[in-house]
PDB file of C-alpha atoms in Angstrom:
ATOM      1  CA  UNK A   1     -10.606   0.393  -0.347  1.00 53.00           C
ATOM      2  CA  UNK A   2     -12.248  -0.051   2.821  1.00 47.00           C
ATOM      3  CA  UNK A   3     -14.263  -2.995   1.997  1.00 46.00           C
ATOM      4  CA  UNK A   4     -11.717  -4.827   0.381  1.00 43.00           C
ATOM      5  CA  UNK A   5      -9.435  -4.700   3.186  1.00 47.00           C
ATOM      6  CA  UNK A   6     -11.917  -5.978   5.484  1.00 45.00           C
ATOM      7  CA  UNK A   7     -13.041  -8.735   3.546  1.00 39.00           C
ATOM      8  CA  UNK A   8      -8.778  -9.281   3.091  1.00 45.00           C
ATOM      9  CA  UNK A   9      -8.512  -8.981   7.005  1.00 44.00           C
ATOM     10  CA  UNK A  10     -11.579 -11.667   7.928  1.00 44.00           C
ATOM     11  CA  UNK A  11     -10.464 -14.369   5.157  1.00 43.00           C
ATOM     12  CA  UNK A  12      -7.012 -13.998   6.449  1.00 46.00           C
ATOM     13  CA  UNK A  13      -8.045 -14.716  10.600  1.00 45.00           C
ATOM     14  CA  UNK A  14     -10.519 -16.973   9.770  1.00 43.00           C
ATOM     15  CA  UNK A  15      -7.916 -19.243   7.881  1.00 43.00           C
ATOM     16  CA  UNK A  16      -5.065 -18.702  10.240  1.00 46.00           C
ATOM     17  CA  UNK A  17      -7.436 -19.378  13.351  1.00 46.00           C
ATOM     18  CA  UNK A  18      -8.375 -22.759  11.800  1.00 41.00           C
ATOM     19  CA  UNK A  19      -4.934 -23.781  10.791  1.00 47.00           C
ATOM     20  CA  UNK A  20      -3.990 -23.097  14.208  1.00 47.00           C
ATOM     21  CA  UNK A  21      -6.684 -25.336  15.776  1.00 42.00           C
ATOM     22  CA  UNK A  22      -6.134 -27.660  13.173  1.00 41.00           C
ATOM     23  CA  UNK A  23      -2.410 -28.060  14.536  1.00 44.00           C
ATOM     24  CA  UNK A  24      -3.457 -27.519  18.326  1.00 42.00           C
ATOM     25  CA  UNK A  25      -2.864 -31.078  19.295  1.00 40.00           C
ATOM     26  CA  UNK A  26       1.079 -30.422  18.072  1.00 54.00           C
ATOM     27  CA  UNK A  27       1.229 -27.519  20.172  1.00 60.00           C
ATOM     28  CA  UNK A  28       4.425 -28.082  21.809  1.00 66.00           C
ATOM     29  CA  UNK A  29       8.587 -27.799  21.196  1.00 71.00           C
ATOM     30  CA  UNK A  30       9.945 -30.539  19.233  1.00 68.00           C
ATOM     31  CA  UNK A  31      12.965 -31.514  19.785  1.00 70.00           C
ATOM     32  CA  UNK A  32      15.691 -32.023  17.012  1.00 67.00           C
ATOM     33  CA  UNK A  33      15.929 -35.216  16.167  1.00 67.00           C
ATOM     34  CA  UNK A  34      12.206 -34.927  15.929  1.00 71.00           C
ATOM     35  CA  UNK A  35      11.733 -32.309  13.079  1.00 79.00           C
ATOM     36  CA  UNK A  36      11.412 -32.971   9.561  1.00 79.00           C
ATOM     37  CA  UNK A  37      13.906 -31.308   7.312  1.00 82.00           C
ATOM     38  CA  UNK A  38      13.194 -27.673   7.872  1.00 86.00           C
ATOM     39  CA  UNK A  39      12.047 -25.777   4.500  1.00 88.00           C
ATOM     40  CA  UNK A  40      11.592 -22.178   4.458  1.00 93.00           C
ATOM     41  CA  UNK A  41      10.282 -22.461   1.385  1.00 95.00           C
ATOM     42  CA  UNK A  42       6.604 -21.946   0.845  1.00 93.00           C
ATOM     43  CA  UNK A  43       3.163 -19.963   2.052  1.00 94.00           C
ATOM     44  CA  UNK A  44       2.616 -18.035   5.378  1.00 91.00           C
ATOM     45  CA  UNK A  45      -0.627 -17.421   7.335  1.00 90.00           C
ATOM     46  CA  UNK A  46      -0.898 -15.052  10.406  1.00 89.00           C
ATOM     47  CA  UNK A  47      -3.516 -13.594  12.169  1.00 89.00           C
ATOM     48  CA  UNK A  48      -2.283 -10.497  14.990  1.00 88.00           C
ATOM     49  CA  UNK A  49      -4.097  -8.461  17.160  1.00 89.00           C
ATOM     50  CA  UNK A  50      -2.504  -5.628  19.177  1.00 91.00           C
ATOM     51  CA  UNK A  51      -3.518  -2.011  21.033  1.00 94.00           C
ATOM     52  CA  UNK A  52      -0.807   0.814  19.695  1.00 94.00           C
ATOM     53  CA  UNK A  53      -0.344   4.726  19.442  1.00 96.00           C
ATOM     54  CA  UNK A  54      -0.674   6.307  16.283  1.00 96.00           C
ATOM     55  CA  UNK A  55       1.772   9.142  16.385  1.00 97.00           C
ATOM     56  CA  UNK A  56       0.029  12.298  13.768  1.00 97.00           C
ATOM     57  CA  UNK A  57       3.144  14.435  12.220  1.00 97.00           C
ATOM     58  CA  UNK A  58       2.444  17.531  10.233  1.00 96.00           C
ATOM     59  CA  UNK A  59       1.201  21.112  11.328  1.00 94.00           C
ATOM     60  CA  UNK A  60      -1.859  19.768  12.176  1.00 93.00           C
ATOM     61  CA  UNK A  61      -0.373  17.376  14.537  1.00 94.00           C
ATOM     62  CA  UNK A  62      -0.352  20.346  17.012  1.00 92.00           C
ATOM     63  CA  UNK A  63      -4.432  20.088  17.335  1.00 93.00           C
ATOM     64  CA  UNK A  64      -4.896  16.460  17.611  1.00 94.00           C
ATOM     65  CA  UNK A  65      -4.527  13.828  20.407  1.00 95.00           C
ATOM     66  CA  UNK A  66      -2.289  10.962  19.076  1.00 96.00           C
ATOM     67  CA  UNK A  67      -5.024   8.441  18.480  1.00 96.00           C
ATOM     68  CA  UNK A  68      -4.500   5.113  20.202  1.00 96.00           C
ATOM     69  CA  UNK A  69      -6.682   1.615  20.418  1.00 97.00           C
ATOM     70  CA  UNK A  70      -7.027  -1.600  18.632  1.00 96.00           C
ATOM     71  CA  UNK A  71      -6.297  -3.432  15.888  1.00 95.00           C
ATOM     72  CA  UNK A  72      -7.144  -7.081  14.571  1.00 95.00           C
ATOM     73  CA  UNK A  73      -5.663  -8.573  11.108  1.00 94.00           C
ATOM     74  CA  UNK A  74      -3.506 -10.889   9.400  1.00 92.00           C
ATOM     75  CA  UNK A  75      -0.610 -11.789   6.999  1.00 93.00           C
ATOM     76  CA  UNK A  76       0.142 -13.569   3.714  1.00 94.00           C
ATOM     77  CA  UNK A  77       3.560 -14.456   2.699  1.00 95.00           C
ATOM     78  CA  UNK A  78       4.998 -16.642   0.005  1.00 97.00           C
ATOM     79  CA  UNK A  79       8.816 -17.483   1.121  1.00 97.00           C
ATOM     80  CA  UNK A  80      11.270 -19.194  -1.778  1.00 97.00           C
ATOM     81  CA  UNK A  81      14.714 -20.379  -0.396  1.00 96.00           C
ATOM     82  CA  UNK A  82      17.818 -20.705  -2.015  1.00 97.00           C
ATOM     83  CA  UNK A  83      20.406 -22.247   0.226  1.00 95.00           C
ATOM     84  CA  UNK A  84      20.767 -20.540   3.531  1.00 96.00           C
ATOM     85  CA  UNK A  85      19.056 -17.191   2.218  1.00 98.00           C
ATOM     86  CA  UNK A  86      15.164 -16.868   1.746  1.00 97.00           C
ATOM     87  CA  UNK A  87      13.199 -14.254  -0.485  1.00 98.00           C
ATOM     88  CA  UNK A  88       9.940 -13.396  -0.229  1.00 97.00           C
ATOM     89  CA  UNK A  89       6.843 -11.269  -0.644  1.00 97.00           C
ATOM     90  CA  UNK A  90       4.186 -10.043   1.924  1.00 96.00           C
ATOM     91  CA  UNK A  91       1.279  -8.430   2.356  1.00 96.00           C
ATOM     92  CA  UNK A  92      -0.838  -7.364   5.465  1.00 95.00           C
ATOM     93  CA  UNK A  93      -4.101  -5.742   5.991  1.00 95.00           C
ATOM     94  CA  UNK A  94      -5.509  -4.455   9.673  1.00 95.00           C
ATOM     95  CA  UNK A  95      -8.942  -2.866  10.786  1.00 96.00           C
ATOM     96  CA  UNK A  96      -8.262  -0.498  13.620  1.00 96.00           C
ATOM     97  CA  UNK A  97      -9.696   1.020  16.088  1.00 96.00           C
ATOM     98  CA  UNK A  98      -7.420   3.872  16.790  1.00 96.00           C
ATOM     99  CA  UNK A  99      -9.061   7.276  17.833  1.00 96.00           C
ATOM    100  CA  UNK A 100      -8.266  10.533  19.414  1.00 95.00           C
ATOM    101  CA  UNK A 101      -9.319  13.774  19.999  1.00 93.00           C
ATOM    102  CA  UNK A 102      -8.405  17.292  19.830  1.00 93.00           C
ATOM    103  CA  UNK A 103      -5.404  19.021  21.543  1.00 89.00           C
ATOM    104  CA  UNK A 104      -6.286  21.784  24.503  1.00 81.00           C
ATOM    105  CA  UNK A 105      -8.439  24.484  22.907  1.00 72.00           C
ATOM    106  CA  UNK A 106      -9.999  22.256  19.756  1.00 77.00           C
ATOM    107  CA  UNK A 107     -12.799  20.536  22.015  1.00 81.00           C
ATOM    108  CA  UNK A 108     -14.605  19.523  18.420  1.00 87.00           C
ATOM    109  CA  UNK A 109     -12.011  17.807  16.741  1.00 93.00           C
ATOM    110  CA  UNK A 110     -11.437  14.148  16.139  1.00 95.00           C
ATOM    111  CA  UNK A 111      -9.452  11.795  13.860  1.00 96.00           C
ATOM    112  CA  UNK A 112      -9.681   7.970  13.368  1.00 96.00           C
ATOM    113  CA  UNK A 113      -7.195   5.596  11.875  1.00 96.00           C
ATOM    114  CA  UNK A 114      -9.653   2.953  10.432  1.00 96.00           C
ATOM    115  CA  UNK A 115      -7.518   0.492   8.138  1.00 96.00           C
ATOM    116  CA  UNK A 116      -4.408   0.252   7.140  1.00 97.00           C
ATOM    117  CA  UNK A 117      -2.020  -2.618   5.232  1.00 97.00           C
ATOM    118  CA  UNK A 118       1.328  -3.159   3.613  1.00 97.00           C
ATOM    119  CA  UNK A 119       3.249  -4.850   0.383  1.00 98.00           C
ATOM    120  CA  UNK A 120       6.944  -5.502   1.281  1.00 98.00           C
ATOM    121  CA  UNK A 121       9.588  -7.906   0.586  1.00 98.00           C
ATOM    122  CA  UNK A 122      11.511 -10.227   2.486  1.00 97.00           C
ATOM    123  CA  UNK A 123      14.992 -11.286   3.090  1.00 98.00           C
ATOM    124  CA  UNK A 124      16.255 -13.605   5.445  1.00 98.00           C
ATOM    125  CA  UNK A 125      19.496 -15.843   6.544  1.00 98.00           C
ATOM    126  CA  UNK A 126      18.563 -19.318   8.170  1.00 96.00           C
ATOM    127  CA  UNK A 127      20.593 -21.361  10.594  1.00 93.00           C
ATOM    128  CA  UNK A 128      18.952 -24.625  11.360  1.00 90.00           C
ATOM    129  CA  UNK A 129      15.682 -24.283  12.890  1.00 91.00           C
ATOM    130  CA  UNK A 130      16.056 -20.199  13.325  1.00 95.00           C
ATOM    131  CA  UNK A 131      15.642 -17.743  10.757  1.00 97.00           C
ATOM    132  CA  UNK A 132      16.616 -13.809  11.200  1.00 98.00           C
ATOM    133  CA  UNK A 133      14.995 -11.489   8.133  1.00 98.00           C
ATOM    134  CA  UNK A 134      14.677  -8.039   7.101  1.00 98.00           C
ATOM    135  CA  UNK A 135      11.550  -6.512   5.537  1.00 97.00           C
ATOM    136  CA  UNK A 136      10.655  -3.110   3.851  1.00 98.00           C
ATOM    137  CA  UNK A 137       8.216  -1.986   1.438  1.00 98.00           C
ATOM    138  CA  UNK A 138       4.624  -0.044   0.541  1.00 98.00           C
ATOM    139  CA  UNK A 139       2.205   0.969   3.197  1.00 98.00           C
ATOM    140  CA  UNK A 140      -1.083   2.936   2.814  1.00 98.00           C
ATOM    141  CA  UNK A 141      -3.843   3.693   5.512  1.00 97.00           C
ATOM    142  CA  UNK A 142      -7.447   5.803   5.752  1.00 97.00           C
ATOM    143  CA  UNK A 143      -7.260   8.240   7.927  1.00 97.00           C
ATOM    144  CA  UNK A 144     -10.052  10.794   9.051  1.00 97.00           C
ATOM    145  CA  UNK A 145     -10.472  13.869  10.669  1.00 96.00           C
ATOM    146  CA  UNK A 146     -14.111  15.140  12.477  1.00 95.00           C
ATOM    147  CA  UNK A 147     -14.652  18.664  13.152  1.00 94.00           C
ATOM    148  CA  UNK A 148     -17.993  19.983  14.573  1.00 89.00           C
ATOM    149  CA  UNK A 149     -19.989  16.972  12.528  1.00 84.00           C
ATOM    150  CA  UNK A 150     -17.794  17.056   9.527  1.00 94.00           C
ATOM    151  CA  UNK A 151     -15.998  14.024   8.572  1.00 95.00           C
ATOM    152  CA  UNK A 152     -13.158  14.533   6.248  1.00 96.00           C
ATOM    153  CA  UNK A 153     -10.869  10.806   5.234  1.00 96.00           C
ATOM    154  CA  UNK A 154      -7.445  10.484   2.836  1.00 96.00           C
ATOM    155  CA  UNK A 155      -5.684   7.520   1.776  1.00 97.00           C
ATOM    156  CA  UNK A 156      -2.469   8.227   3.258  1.00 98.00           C
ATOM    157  CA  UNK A 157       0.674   6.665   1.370  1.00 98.00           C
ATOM    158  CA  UNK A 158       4.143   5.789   2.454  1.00 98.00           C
ATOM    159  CA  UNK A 159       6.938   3.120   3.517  1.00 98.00           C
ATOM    160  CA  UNK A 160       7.922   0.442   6.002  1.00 98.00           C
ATOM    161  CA  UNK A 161      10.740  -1.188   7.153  1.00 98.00           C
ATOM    162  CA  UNK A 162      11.542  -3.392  10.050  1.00 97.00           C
ATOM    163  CA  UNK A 163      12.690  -7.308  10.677  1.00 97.00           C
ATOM    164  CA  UNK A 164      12.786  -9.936  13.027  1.00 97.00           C
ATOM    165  CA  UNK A 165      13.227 -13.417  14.020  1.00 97.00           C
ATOM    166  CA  UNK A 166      11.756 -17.164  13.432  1.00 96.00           C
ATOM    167  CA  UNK A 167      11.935 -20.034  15.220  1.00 94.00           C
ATOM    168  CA  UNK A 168      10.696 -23.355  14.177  1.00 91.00           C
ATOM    169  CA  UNK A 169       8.501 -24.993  17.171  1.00 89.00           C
ATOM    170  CA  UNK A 170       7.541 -28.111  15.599  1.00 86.00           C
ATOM    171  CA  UNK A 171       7.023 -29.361  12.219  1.00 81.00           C
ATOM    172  CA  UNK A 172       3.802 -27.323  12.055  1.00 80.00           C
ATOM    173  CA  UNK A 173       3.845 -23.825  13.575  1.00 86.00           C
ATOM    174  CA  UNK A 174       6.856 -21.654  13.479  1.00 91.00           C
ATOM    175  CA  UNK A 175       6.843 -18.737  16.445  1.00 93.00           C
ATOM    176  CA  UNK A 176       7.723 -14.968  14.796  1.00 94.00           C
ATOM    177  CA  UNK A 177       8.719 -11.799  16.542  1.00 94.00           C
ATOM    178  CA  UNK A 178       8.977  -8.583  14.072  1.00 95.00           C
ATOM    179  CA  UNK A 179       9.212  -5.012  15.043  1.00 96.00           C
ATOM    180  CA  UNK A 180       8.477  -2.377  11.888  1.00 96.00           C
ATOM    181  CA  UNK A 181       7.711   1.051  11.828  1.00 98.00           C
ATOM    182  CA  UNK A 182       5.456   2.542   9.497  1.00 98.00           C
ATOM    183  CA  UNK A 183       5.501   5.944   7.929  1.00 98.00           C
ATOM    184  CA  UNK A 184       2.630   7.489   6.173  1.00 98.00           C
ATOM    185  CA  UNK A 185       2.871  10.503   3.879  1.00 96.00           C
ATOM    186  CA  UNK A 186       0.954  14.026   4.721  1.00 96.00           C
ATOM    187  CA  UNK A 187      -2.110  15.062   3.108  1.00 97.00           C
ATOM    188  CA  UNK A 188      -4.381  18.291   3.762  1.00 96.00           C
ATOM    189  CA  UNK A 189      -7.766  17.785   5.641  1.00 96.00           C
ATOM    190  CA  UNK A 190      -9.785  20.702   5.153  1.00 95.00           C
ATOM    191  CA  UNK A 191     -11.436  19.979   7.952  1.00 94.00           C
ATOM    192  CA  UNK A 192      -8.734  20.940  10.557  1.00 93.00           C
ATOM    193  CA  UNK A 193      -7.869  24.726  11.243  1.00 89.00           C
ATOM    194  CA  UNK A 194      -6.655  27.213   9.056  1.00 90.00           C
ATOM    195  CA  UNK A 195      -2.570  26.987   8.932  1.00 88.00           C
ATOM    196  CA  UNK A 196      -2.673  23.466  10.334  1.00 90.00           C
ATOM    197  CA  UNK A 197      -4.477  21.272   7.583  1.00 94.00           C
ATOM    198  CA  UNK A 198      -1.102  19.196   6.872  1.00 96.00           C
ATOM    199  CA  UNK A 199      -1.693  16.022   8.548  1.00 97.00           C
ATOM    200  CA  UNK A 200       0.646  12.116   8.587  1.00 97.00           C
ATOM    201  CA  UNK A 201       1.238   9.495  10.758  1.00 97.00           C
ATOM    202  CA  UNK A 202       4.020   7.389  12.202  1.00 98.00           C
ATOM    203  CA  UNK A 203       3.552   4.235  13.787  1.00 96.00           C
ATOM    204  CA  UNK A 204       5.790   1.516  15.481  1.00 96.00           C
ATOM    205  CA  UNK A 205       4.623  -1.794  15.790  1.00 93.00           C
ATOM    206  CA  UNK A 206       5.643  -5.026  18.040  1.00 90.00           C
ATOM    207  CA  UNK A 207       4.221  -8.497  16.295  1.00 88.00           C
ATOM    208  CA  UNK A 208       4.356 -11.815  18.145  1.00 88.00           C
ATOM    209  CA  UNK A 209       2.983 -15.013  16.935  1.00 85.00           C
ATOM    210  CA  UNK A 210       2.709 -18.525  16.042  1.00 87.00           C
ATOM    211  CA  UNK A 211       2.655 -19.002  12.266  1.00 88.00           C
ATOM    212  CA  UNK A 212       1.453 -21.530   9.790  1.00 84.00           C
ATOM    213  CA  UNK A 213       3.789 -22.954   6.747  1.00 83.00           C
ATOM    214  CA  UNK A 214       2.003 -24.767   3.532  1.00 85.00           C
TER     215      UNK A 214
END
């Protein structure tokens, strides 16, 4: 799974980075009487980058660190509108760099958040050239544990949910600001001490950026 979402994450930036460039020269408000009719509906491309805290739930919660660090990606959406209300589909895939490491009293311990993505929907309400939307769905991520040189990883599986708010710039980037939280399920890592193997993750997420419509 690993591999796939990397090669998902680099074809995803590298597109968005040179549709971006590509539109550069635009790169400024237009005003109204400027824009083109606005359609919603069509494709999406976004890179992100961001540094969070990945907040580990469960019983073994108590002998990890919260890992916290980086994370670079992007996003693919398909949006269909129907009057003022738009559906769509998304999907989002991230390679992270999120680490930490044991609590007081478990020196040896580590864990690593090292990918993780999402498959939601999408509903929104326009009103000319701003758009307000809701978004929930599937989200998975690998997450691995280290304990005296032994390296332990689960899929984790669970939900999302969040929303936001577009805002058409010109007639070739759109700027979006989401907040979600994501909530992956517990699994048992062996490698974490006896009566405290039950490990998830929560994690709350801030997303700014300029986006690209086809």
């Amino acid at each position: 799974m690993k591999d796939r979402l990397l090669v998902m994450v680099a074809a995803t930036v590298a597109v968005a980075s040179l549709c971006t460039v590509a539109s550069a020269a635009g790169l400024y408000p237009a005003a109204d009487s400027d824009l083109a009719p606005i359609k919603w509906t069509g494709f999406i491309v976004a890179p992100y980058f961001g540094y969070e805290t990945l907040h580990l739930k469960g019983q073994g919660a108590d002998a990890l660190n919260d890992p916290q660090g980086w994370r670079v990606g992007g996003e693919l959406d398909y949006d269909y509108q129907v009057g003022n209300l738009v559906f769509g589909i998304a999907g989002d895939g991230f390679y992270t760099w999120y680490k930490g490491d044991g609590a007081s009293g478990a020196p040896d311990l580590t864990s690593r958040l090292t990918d993780y993505g999402t498959i939601r929907g999408r509903l929104g309400y326009t009103f000319g050239r701003w758009m307000i939307f809701g978004t929930g769905g599937y989200a998975f991520g690998d997450l691995s544990v280290k304990n005296s040189g032994l390296e332990e990883s689960k899929t984790l599986s669970g939900w999302t949910a969040g929303g936001g708010v577009e805002w058409v710039w010109n007639n070739d980037l759109t700027l979006r600001g989401e907040l979600a939280h994501i909530s992956l399920g517990n699994e048992t890592f062996a490698t974490l001490p006896a009566g405290k193997q039950d490990l998830g993750a929560d994690l709350d997420l801030f997303k700014i950026d300029f986006i690209t419509r086809y």
